[in-house]
PDB file of C-alpha atoms in Angstrom:
ATOM      1  CA  UNK A 279       0.619  -0.314 -27.591  1.00 59.00           C
ATOM      2  CA  UNK A 280       1.495   3.331 -28.108  1.00 66.00           C
ATOM      3  CA  UNK A 281       1.702   5.761 -25.701  1.00 72.00           C
ATOM      4  CA  UNK A 282      -0.738   7.751 -27.391  1.00 74.00           C
ATOM      5  CA  UNK A 283      -3.339   5.125 -27.139  1.00 73.00           C
ATOM      6  CA  UNK A 284      -2.598   4.486 -23.273  1.00 75.00           C
ATOM      7  CA  UNK A 285      -3.104   7.925 -22.155  1.00 79.00           C
ATOM      8  CA  UNK A 286      -6.127   8.390 -24.533  1.00 79.00           C
ATOM      9  CA  UNK A 287      -7.477   5.348 -22.628  1.00 80.00           C
ATOM     10  CA  UNK A 288      -6.420   7.003 -19.294  1.00 81.00           C
ATOM     11  CA  UNK A 289      -9.698   8.908 -18.384  1.00 84.00           C
ATOM     12  CA  UNK A 290     -12.442   6.070 -19.562  1.00 84.00           C
ATOM     13  CA  UNK A 291     -10.169   3.484 -17.148  1.00 81.00           C
ATOM     14  CA  UNK A 292     -10.672   5.851 -14.307  1.00 84.00           C
ATOM     15  CA  UNK A 293     -14.178   6.542 -14.813  1.00 85.00           C
ATOM     16  CA  UNK A 294     -14.457   3.062 -15.336  1.00 83.00           C
ATOM     17  CA  UNK A 295     -12.968   2.103 -11.902  1.00 82.00           C
ATOM     18  CA  UNK A 296     -14.635   4.746 -10.110  1.00 82.00           C
ATOM     19  CA  UNK A 297     -18.211   3.418 -11.331  1.00 84.00           C
ATOM     20  CA  UNK A 298     -16.980  -0.286 -10.006  1.00 82.00           C
ATOM     21  CA  UNK A 299     -16.194   1.297  -6.883  1.00 79.00           C
ATOM     22  CA  UNK A 300     -19.198   2.879  -6.421  1.00 80.00           C
ATOM     23  CA  UNK A 301     -21.343   0.480  -7.261  1.00 80.00           C
ATOM     24  CA  UNK A 302     -19.119  -2.548  -4.927  1.00 78.00           C
ATOM     25  CA  UNK A 303     -18.939   0.468  -1.904  1.00 79.00           C
ATOM     26  CA  UNK A 304     -20.552  -2.206   0.190  1.00 79.00           C
ATOM     27  CA  UNK A 305     -17.892  -4.718  -0.280  1.00 77.00           C
ATOM     28  CA  UNK A 306     -15.340  -1.469   0.325  1.00 77.00           C
ATOM     29  CA  UNK A 307     -17.064  -0.957   3.631  1.00 80.00           C
ATOM     30  CA  UNK A 308     -16.541  -4.249   4.597  1.00 81.00           C
ATOM     31  CA  UNK A 309     -12.442  -3.942   3.661  1.00 78.00           C
ATOM     32  CA  UNK A 310     -12.327  -1.128   5.532  1.00 80.00           C
ATOM     33  CA  UNK A 311     -14.129  -2.798   8.684  1.00 78.00           C
ATOM     34  CA  UNK A 312     -11.429  -5.558   7.991  1.00 79.00           C
ATOM     35  CA  UNK A 313      -8.404  -3.416   8.939  1.00 84.00           C
ATOM     36  CA  UNK A 314      -9.092  -1.699  11.941  1.00 85.00           C
ATOM     37  CA  UNK A 315      -6.157  -3.454  13.626  1.00 89.00           C
ATOM     38  CA  UNK A 316      -4.352  -0.116  14.383  1.00 91.00           C
ATOM     39  CA  UNK A 317      -6.999   0.561  15.849  1.00 91.00           C
ATOM     40  CA  UNK A 318      -6.742  -2.190  18.295  1.00 92.00           C
ATOM     41  CA  UNK A 319      -3.015  -2.023  18.763  1.00 92.00           C
ATOM     42  CA  UNK A 320      -3.606   1.694  19.223  1.00 94.00           C
ATOM     43  CA  UNK A 321      -5.545   1.165  22.923  1.00 93.00           C
ATOM     44  CA  UNK A 322      -3.080  -2.025  23.182  1.00 93.00           C
ATOM     45  CA  UNK A 323      -0.013   0.780  23.060  1.00 93.00           C
ATOM     46  CA  UNK A 324      -1.869   3.190  24.936  1.00 94.00           C
ATOM     47  CA  UNK A 325      -2.392   1.142  27.864  1.00 93.00           C
ATOM     48  CA  UNK A 326       1.623   0.443  27.959  1.00 91.00           C
ATOM     49  CA  UNK A 327       2.469   4.144  27.729  1.00 91.00           C
ATOM     50  CA  UNK A 328       0.129   4.983  30.907  1.00 89.00           C
ATOM     51  CA  UNK A 329       2.602   4.829  33.107  1.00 85.00           C
ATOM     52  CA  UNK A 330       5.720   6.092  31.096  1.00 88.00           C
ATOM     53  CA  UNK A 331       6.405   6.906  27.597  1.00 91.00           C
ATOM     54  CA  UNK A 332       7.494   4.056  25.443  1.00 91.00           C
ATOM     55  CA  UNK A 333      10.501   5.084  23.473  1.00 87.00           C
ATOM     56  CA  UNK A 334       9.129   8.734  22.374  1.00 88.00           C
ATOM     57  CA  UNK A 335       5.891   7.582  22.167  1.00 92.00           C
ATOM     58  CA  UNK A 336       3.705   8.722  24.893  1.00 92.00           C
ATOM     59  CA  UNK A 337      -0.091   8.016  25.132  1.00 93.00           C
ATOM     60  CA  UNK A 338      -1.037  10.675  22.668  1.00 93.00           C
ATOM     61  CA  UNK A 339       1.863  10.026  20.099  1.00 93.00           C
ATOM     62  CA  UNK A 340       0.296   6.315  19.832  1.00 95.00           C
ATOM     63  CA  UNK A 341      -3.062   7.428  19.557  1.00 95.00           C
ATOM     64  CA  UNK A 342      -1.806   9.593  16.538  1.00 94.00           C
ATOM     65  CA  UNK A 343       0.322   6.940  15.054  1.00 95.00           C
ATOM     66  CA  UNK A 344      -1.816   4.322  14.836  1.00 95.00           C
ATOM     67  CA  UNK A 345      -4.924   6.304  13.511  1.00 95.00           C
ATOM     68  CA  UNK A 346      -2.419   8.140  10.974  1.00 95.00           C
ATOM     69  CA  UNK A 347      -1.906   3.535  10.120  1.00 95.00           C
ATOM     70  CA  UNK A 348      -5.509   3.241  10.219  1.00 94.00           C
ATOM     71  CA  UNK A 349      -5.981   6.086   7.413  1.00 94.00           C
ATOM     72  CA  UNK A 350      -2.517   5.262   5.197  1.00 94.00           C
ATOM     73  CA  UNK A 351      -3.712   1.926   5.152  1.00 92.00           C
ATOM     74  CA  UNK A 352      -6.376   2.263   3.308  1.00 90.00           C
ATOM     75  CA  UNK A 353      -4.788   4.607   0.553  1.00 91.00           C
ATOM     76  CA  UNK A 354      -1.455   2.739   0.153  1.00 91.00           C
ATOM     77  CA  UNK A 355      -2.803  -1.040  -0.865  1.00 88.00           C
ATOM     78  CA  UNK A 356      -3.469  -2.923  -3.821  1.00 89.00           C
ATOM     79  CA  UNK A 357      -5.432  -6.070  -5.063  1.00 87.00           C
ATOM     80  CA  UNK A 358      -3.918  -7.085  -8.351  1.00 91.00           C
ATOM     81  CA  UNK A 359      -2.267 -10.387  -6.900  1.00 93.00           C
ATOM     82  CA  UNK A 360      -5.647 -11.578  -6.185  1.00 91.00           C
ATOM     83  CA  UNK A 361      -7.460 -10.144  -9.853  1.00 91.00           C
ATOM     84  CA  UNK A 362      -4.626 -11.624 -11.576  1.00 93.00           C
ATOM     85  CA  UNK A 363      -4.659 -15.088  -9.815  1.00 92.00           C
ATOM     86  CA  UNK A 364      -8.427 -15.310 -10.583  1.00 91.00           C
ATOM     87  CA  UNK A 365      -8.202 -13.996 -13.953  1.00 91.00           C
ATOM     88  CA  UNK A 366      -5.444 -16.609 -14.755  1.00 90.00           C
ATOM     89  CA  UNK A 367      -7.300 -19.311 -13.523  1.00 87.00           C
ATOM     90  CA  UNK A 368     -10.825 -18.300 -14.840  1.00 87.00           C
ATOM     91  CA  UNK A 369      -8.567 -17.289 -18.519  1.00 86.00           C
ATOM     92  CA  UNK A 370     -10.508 -14.058 -18.295  1.00 88.00           C
ATOM     93  CA  UNK A 371      -7.091 -12.638 -18.857  1.00 89.00           C
ATOM     94  CA  UNK A 372      -7.164 -13.470 -22.243  1.00 88.00           C
ATOM     95  CA  UNK A 373      -9.723 -10.682 -22.960  1.00 86.00           C
ATOM     96  CA  UNK A 374      -7.731  -7.953 -21.119  1.00 87.00           C
ATOM     97  CA  UNK A 375      -5.254  -9.155 -23.541  1.00 88.00           C
ATOM     98  CA  UNK A 376      -6.723  -8.579 -26.030  1.00 85.00           C
ATOM     99  CA  UNK A 377      -6.885  -4.815 -25.569  1.00 82.00           C
ATOM    100  CA  UNK A 378      -5.040  -2.208 -27.227  1.00 81.00           C
ATOM    101  CA  UNK A 379      -3.693  -1.445 -23.854  1.00 85.00           C
ATOM    102  CA  UNK A 380      -1.346  -3.978 -20.900  1.00 88.00           C
ATOM    103  CA  UNK A 381      -3.530  -4.854 -18.352  1.00 90.00           C
ATOM    104  CA  UNK A 382      -1.274  -4.122 -15.597  1.00 92.00           C
ATOM    105  CA  UNK A 383      -2.635  -0.167 -16.389  1.00 90.00           C
ATOM    106  CA  UNK A 384      -6.061  -1.805 -16.058  1.00 88.00           C
ATOM    107  CA  UNK A 385      -4.948  -3.219 -12.617  1.00 91.00           C
ATOM    108  CA  UNK A 386      -3.257   0.017 -11.467  1.00 90.00           C
ATOM    109  CA  UNK A 387      -6.073   2.490 -12.411  1.00 88.00           C
ATOM    110  CA  UNK A 388      -8.562   0.377 -10.717  1.00 86.00           C
ATOM    111  CA  UNK A 389      -6.887   0.735  -7.321  1.00 86.00           C
ATOM    112  CA  UNK A 390      -6.605   4.324  -8.261  1.00 88.00           C
ATOM    113  CA  UNK A 391      -9.807   5.211  -9.043  1.00 87.00           C
ATOM    114  CA  UNK A 392     -10.994   3.764  -5.346  1.00 87.00           C
ATOM    115  CA  UNK A 393      -9.371   6.836  -3.861  1.00 87.00           C
ATOM    116  CA  UNK A 394     -11.863   9.261  -4.111  1.00 88.00           C
ATOM    117  CA  UNK A 395     -14.119   6.708  -1.595  1.00 87.00           C
ATOM    118  CA  UNK A 396     -10.712   5.941   0.432  1.00 88.00           C
ATOM    119  CA  UNK A 397     -10.509   9.433   1.251  1.00 90.00           C
ATOM    120  CA  UNK A 398     -13.896   9.753   2.630  1.00 89.00           C
ATOM    121  CA  UNK A 399     -12.525   7.011   5.385  1.00 88.00           C
ATOM    122  CA  UNK A 400      -9.078   8.336   5.642  1.00 91.00           C
ATOM    123  CA  UNK A 401      -9.110  12.021   6.080  1.00 93.00           C
ATOM    124  CA  UNK A 402     -12.024  12.240   8.977  1.00 93.00           C
ATOM    125  CA  UNK A 403      -9.523   9.861  10.525  1.00 93.00           C
ATOM    126  CA  UNK A 404      -6.740  12.273  10.050  1.00 94.00           C
ATOM    127  CA  UNK A 405      -8.890  15.218  11.577  1.00 94.00           C
ATOM    128  CA  UNK A 406      -9.959  12.783  14.227  1.00 94.00           C
ATOM    129  CA  UNK A 407      -6.001  12.728  15.277  1.00 94.00           C
ATOM    130  CA  UNK A 408      -5.572  16.403  15.286  1.00 94.00           C
ATOM    131  CA  UNK A 409      -8.305  16.363  17.049  1.00 94.00           C
ATOM    132  CA  UNK A 410      -7.330  14.288  19.629  1.00 94.00           C
ATOM    133  CA  UNK A 411      -3.273  14.917  19.304  1.00 92.00           C
ATOM    134  CA  UNK A 412      -3.402  18.426  18.320  1.00 90.00           C
ATOM    135  CA  UNK A 413      -1.308  20.379  15.862  1.00 88.00           C
ATOM    136  CA  UNK A 414       1.571  17.236  16.107  1.00 86.00           C
ATOM    137  CA  UNK A 415      -0.732  14.714  13.974  1.00 89.00           C
ATOM    138  CA  UNK A 416       0.141  16.569  10.637  1.00 92.00           C
ATOM    139  CA  UNK A 417       3.151  18.076   9.419  1.00 92.00           C
ATOM    140  CA  UNK A 418       4.148  21.295  10.459  1.00 91.00           C
ATOM    141  CA  UNK A 419       5.779  22.508   7.462  1.00 92.00           C
ATOM    142  CA  UNK A 420       5.299  22.364   3.908  1.00 94.00           C
ATOM    143  CA  UNK A 421       8.264  20.386   2.532  1.00 95.00           C
ATOM    144  CA  UNK A 422       7.112  17.682   5.261  1.00 95.00           C
ATOM    145  CA  UNK A 423       3.594  17.764   3.240  1.00 95.00           C
ATOM    146  CA  UNK A 424       5.467  17.447   0.208  1.00 96.00           C
ATOM    147  CA  UNK A 425       7.315  14.308   1.545  1.00 96.00           C
ATOM    148  CA  UNK A 426       4.102  13.000   2.620  1.00 96.00           C
ATOM    149  CA  UNK A 427       2.816  13.025  -0.478  1.00 96.00           C
ATOM    150  CA  UNK A 428       5.693  11.590  -2.058  1.00 97.00           C
ATOM    151  CA  UNK A 429       5.947   8.891   0.222  1.00 97.00           C
ATOM    152  CA  UNK A 430       2.278   8.061   0.028  1.00 96.00           C
ATOM    153  CA  UNK A 431       2.812   7.861  -3.601  1.00 96.00           C
ATOM    154  CA  UNK A 432       5.343   5.719  -3.125  1.00 97.00           C
ATOM    155  CA  UNK A 433       4.101   3.264  -0.582  1.00 96.00           C
ATOM    156  CA  UNK A 434       1.118   2.721  -3.013  1.00 96.00           C
ATOM    157  CA  UNK A 435       3.668   1.728  -5.913  1.00 96.00           C
ATOM    158  CA  UNK A 436       5.395  -0.874  -3.378  1.00 96.00           C
ATOM    159  CA  UNK A 437       2.273  -2.283  -2.598  1.00 96.00           C
ATOM    160  CA  UNK A 438       0.887  -2.492  -6.350  1.00 96.00           C
ATOM    161  CA  UNK A 439       4.456  -3.710  -8.117  1.00 96.00           C
ATOM    162  CA  UNK A 440       4.478  -6.078  -5.167  1.00 96.00           C
ATOM    163  CA  UNK A 441       1.415  -7.005  -6.240  1.00 95.00           C
ATOM    164  CA  UNK A 442       1.837  -7.923  -9.354  1.00 96.00           C
ATOM    165  CA  UNK A 443       4.917  -9.252  -9.140  1.00 96.00           C
ATOM    166  CA  UNK A 444       3.260 -12.016  -6.999  1.00 95.00           C
ATOM    167  CA  UNK A 445       0.278 -12.015  -9.136  1.00 94.00           C
ATOM    168  CA  UNK A 446       2.567 -13.057 -11.787  1.00 94.00           C
ATOM    169  CA  UNK A 447       3.991 -15.845 -10.253  1.00 93.00           C
ATOM    170  CA  UNK A 448       0.519 -17.770 -11.099  1.00 91.00           C
ATOM    171  CA  UNK A 449       1.795 -18.099 -14.553  1.00 90.00           C
ATOM    172  CA  UNK A 450       4.735 -20.462 -13.106  1.00 90.00           C
ATOM    173  CA  UNK A 451       2.431 -22.112 -10.273  1.00 87.00           C
ATOM    174  CA  UNK A 452      -0.833 -23.675 -10.014  1.00 78.00           C
ATOM    175  CA  UNK A 453      -1.188 -20.587  -7.739  1.00 80.00           C
ATOM    176  CA  UNK A 454       0.518 -17.527  -5.874  1.00 88.00           C
ATOM    177  CA  UNK A 455      -1.456 -16.822  -3.274  1.00 88.00           C
ATOM    178  CA  UNK A 456       0.725 -18.554  -1.031  1.00 90.00           C
ATOM    179  CA  UNK A 457       3.246 -16.863  -1.790  1.00 93.00           C
ATOM    180  CA  UNK A 458       1.221 -13.247  -1.268  1.00 92.00           C
ATOM    181  CA  UNK A 459      -0.119 -15.003   2.669  1.00 93.00           C
ATOM    182  CA  UNK A 460       3.635 -15.203   3.292  1.00 94.00           C
ATOM    183  CA  UNK A 461       4.171 -11.522   1.720  1.00 94.00           C
ATOM    184  CA  UNK A 462       1.518 -10.620   3.893  1.00 93.00           C
ATOM    185  CA  UNK A 463       2.646 -12.138   7.346  1.00 93.00           C
ATOM    186  CA  UNK A 464       6.038 -10.087   6.968  1.00 94.00           C
ATOM    187  CA  UNK A 465       4.249  -6.818   6.014  1.00 94.00           C
ATOM    188  CA  UNK A 466       3.069  -6.952   9.336  1.00 92.00           C
ATOM    189  CA  UNK A 467       5.381  -7.659  10.787  1.00 92.00           C
ATOM    190  CA  UNK A 468       8.104  -5.184   9.145  1.00 93.00           C
ATOM    191  CA  UNK A 469       5.673  -2.519   8.140  1.00 92.00           C
ATOM    192  CA  UNK A 470       5.223  -1.013  11.330  1.00 91.00           C
ATOM    193  CA  UNK A 471       1.406  -1.548  10.710  1.00 92.00           C
ATOM    194  CA  UNK A 472       1.644  -3.149  14.532  1.00 91.00           C
ATOM    195  CA  UNK A 473       3.446  -1.195  16.006  1.00 92.00           C
ATOM    196  CA  UNK A 474       6.263   1.667  14.978  1.00 93.00           C
ATOM    197  CA  UNK A 475       9.505   0.081  13.796  1.00 91.00           C
ATOM    198  CA  UNK A 476      11.462   2.336  15.963  1.00 90.00           C
ATOM    199  CA  UNK A 477      10.730   0.510  18.796  1.00 92.00           C
ATOM    200  CA  UNK A 478      12.600  -2.939  17.912  1.00 91.00           C
ATOM    201  CA  UNK A 479      15.979  -3.456  18.682  1.00 91.00           C
ATOM    202  CA  UNK A 480      18.840  -1.990  16.430  1.00 91.00           C
ATOM    203  CA  UNK A 481      19.888  -4.674  14.847  1.00 91.00           C
ATOM    204  CA  UNK A 482      16.045  -5.784  13.743  1.00 91.00           C
ATOM    205  CA  UNK A 483      15.484  -2.043  12.855  1.00 90.00           C
ATOM    206  CA  UNK A 484      18.257  -2.532  10.460  1.00 91.00           C
ATOM    207  CA  UNK A 485      17.131  -5.191   8.982  1.00 92.00           C
ATOM    208  CA  UNK A 486      13.962  -4.086   8.381  1.00 92.00           C
ATOM    209  CA  UNK A 487      15.644  -0.637   6.483  1.00 91.00           C
ATOM    210  CA  UNK A 488      16.714  -2.898   3.552  1.00 94.00           C
ATOM    211  CA  UNK A 489      13.775  -4.576   3.093  1.00 95.00           C
ATOM    212  CA  UNK A 490      10.673  -2.878   1.114  1.00 95.00           C
ATOM    213  CA  UNK A 491       7.713  -3.200   4.175  1.00 94.00           C
ATOM    214  CA  UNK A 492       8.323  -0.304   6.241  1.00 94.00           C
ATOM    215  CA  UNK A 493       8.367   1.519   3.086  1.00 96.00           C
ATOM    216  CA  UNK A 494       4.930   0.813   1.909  1.00 95.00           C
ATOM    217  CA  UNK A 495       3.319   2.199   5.636  1.00 94.00           C
ATOM    218  CA  UNK A 496       5.737   3.098   8.183  1.00 94.00           C
ATOM    219  CA  UNK A 497       7.307   5.830   5.611  1.00 96.00           C
ATOM    220  CA  UNK A 498       3.967   7.281   5.365  1.00 96.00           C
ATOM    221  CA  UNK A 499       2.806   7.470   8.300  1.00 96.00           C
ATOM    222  CA  UNK A 500       6.109   8.457   9.666  1.00 95.00           C
ATOM    223  CA  UNK A 501       6.222  11.660   7.210  1.00 95.00           C
ATOM    224  CA  UNK A 502       2.247  12.406   8.469  1.00 95.00           C
ATOM    225  CA  UNK A 503       3.282  12.422  11.972  1.00 93.00           C
ATOM    226  CA  UNK A 504       6.708  14.368  11.352  1.00 89.00           C
ATOM    227  CA  UNK A 505       9.003  11.838  12.843  1.00 90.00           C
ATOM    228  CA  UNK A 506      12.228  12.696  10.777  1.00 91.00           C
ATOM    229  CA  UNK A 507      13.650  15.588   9.718  1.00 93.00           C
ATOM    230  CA  UNK A 508      15.020  16.853   6.483  1.00 94.00           C
ATOM    231  CA  UNK A 509      18.171  14.634   5.856  1.00 95.00           C
ATOM    232  CA  UNK A 510      16.554  11.603   7.245  1.00 94.00           C
ATOM    233  CA  UNK A 511      13.319  12.107   4.968  1.00 96.00           C
ATOM    234  CA  UNK A 512      15.447  12.444   2.162  1.00 97.00           C
ATOM    235  CA  UNK A 513      17.346   9.483   2.725  1.00 95.00           C
ATOM    236  CA  UNK A 514      14.527   7.200   3.623  1.00 96.00           C
ATOM    237  CA  UNK A 515      12.856   8.677   0.385  1.00 97.00           C
ATOM    238  CA  UNK A 516      15.651   7.744  -1.826  1.00 97.00           C
ATOM    239  CA  UNK A 517      15.447   4.163  -0.073  1.00 96.00           C
ATOM    240  CA  UNK A 518      11.870   4.027  -0.349  1.00 97.00           C
ATOM    241  CA  UNK A 519      11.884   4.783  -4.652  1.00 97.00           C
ATOM    242  CA  UNK A 520      14.532   2.575  -5.127  1.00 97.00           C
ATOM    243  CA  UNK A 521      12.836  -0.293  -4.037  1.00 97.00           C
ATOM    244  CA  UNK A 522       9.648   1.695  -6.466  1.00 97.00           C
ATOM    245  CA  UNK A 523      12.322   1.173  -9.381  1.00 97.00           C
ATOM    246  CA  UNK A 524      13.837  -2.008  -8.373  1.00 97.00           C
ATOM    247  CA  UNK A 525       9.840  -3.706  -7.922  1.00 97.00           C
ATOM    248  CA  UNK A 526       9.112  -2.141 -11.294  1.00 97.00           C
ATOM    249  CA  UNK A 527      12.120  -4.244 -12.829  1.00 97.00           C
ATOM    250  CA  UNK A 528      11.069  -7.268 -11.079  1.00 96.00           C
ATOM    251  CA  UNK A 529       7.106  -7.266 -12.011  1.00 96.00           C
ATOM    252  CA  UNK A 530       7.677  -6.154 -15.261  1.00 95.00           C
ATOM    253  CA  UNK A 531      10.055  -9.059 -16.201  1.00 95.00           C
ATOM    254  CA  UNK A 532       7.890 -11.821 -14.068  1.00 94.00           C
ATOM    255  CA  UNK A 533       4.605 -10.081 -16.380  1.00 94.00           C
ATOM    256  CA  UNK A 534       6.529 -10.521 -19.464  1.00 93.00           C
ATOM    257  CA  UNK A 535       7.938 -13.982 -19.115  1.00 93.00           C
ATOM    258  CA  UNK A 536       4.493 -14.772 -17.351  1.00 91.00           C
ATOM    259  CA  UNK A 537       2.464 -13.977 -19.965  1.00 90.00           C
ATOM    260  CA  UNK A 538       4.514 -15.650 -22.542  1.00 88.00           C
ATOM    261  CA  UNK A 539       2.814 -18.676 -20.987  1.00 84.00           C
ATOM    262  CA  UNK A 540      -0.572 -18.129 -20.702  1.00 82.00           C
ATOM    263  CA  UNK A 541      -3.083 -19.961 -22.657  1.00 75.00           C
ATOM    264  CA  UNK A 542      -6.706 -19.840 -22.084  1.00 67.00           C
ATOM    265  CA  UNK A 543      -9.433 -21.866 -24.515  1.00 63.00           C
ATOM    266  CA  UNK A 544     -13.104 -20.977 -24.943  1.00 56.00           C
ATOM    267  CA  UNK A 545     -16.183 -23.525 -25.031  1.00 48.00           C
TER     268      UNK A 545
END
């Protein structure tokens, strides 16, 4: 597989992925409805903050935070682990392996091709946040917008690479879906999806800073809501992209070693 072959195939893979996203738009809508937990948490935390702010969060701040969380959740996500598990079990991965391009490109571009439809959900939510909270719901400076986009791309990369690494475990185990469930539980607890990480005790917050989960959802949300100054934002982005680089190595090695064990038989 040459770089030229890969680059020539990218537009076609994106078109196919977008066509599939449009064809399965009803399933995507169901998935969106299944990610409304931030809206539930928003109501709960607004009630907590009604009498007095919690940390730096007033009622309006919680509205901005959880609407941003809902919007980022639509974008910084991946389902590659489920696809890999299913295709290995069914043996259909063999068809992908016969193509002159790595299946990892197909999995990644399949997710990226969904972005236009997911933006249809995410952008109105962000606009609603601006209407309810005011201009502080979004970055106030150009560099903050740049850092937000960088953190969003990094968050998606962490989600995708972690999914590939976990999905590749199915080459060694009967199924890696249980491992994925454990990952998702840790994600819900440590990512800032259920509550702002900064509300946790300092010891737990320090531990979470060393884990990848916050950098998938929490950091893009914090960048979107302007929670950090320049120095803190740069430090957190460096940590996020260090995780991206580390997970890229782990996912690449796990996939390469796993494919060597793959065998499918046709009838």
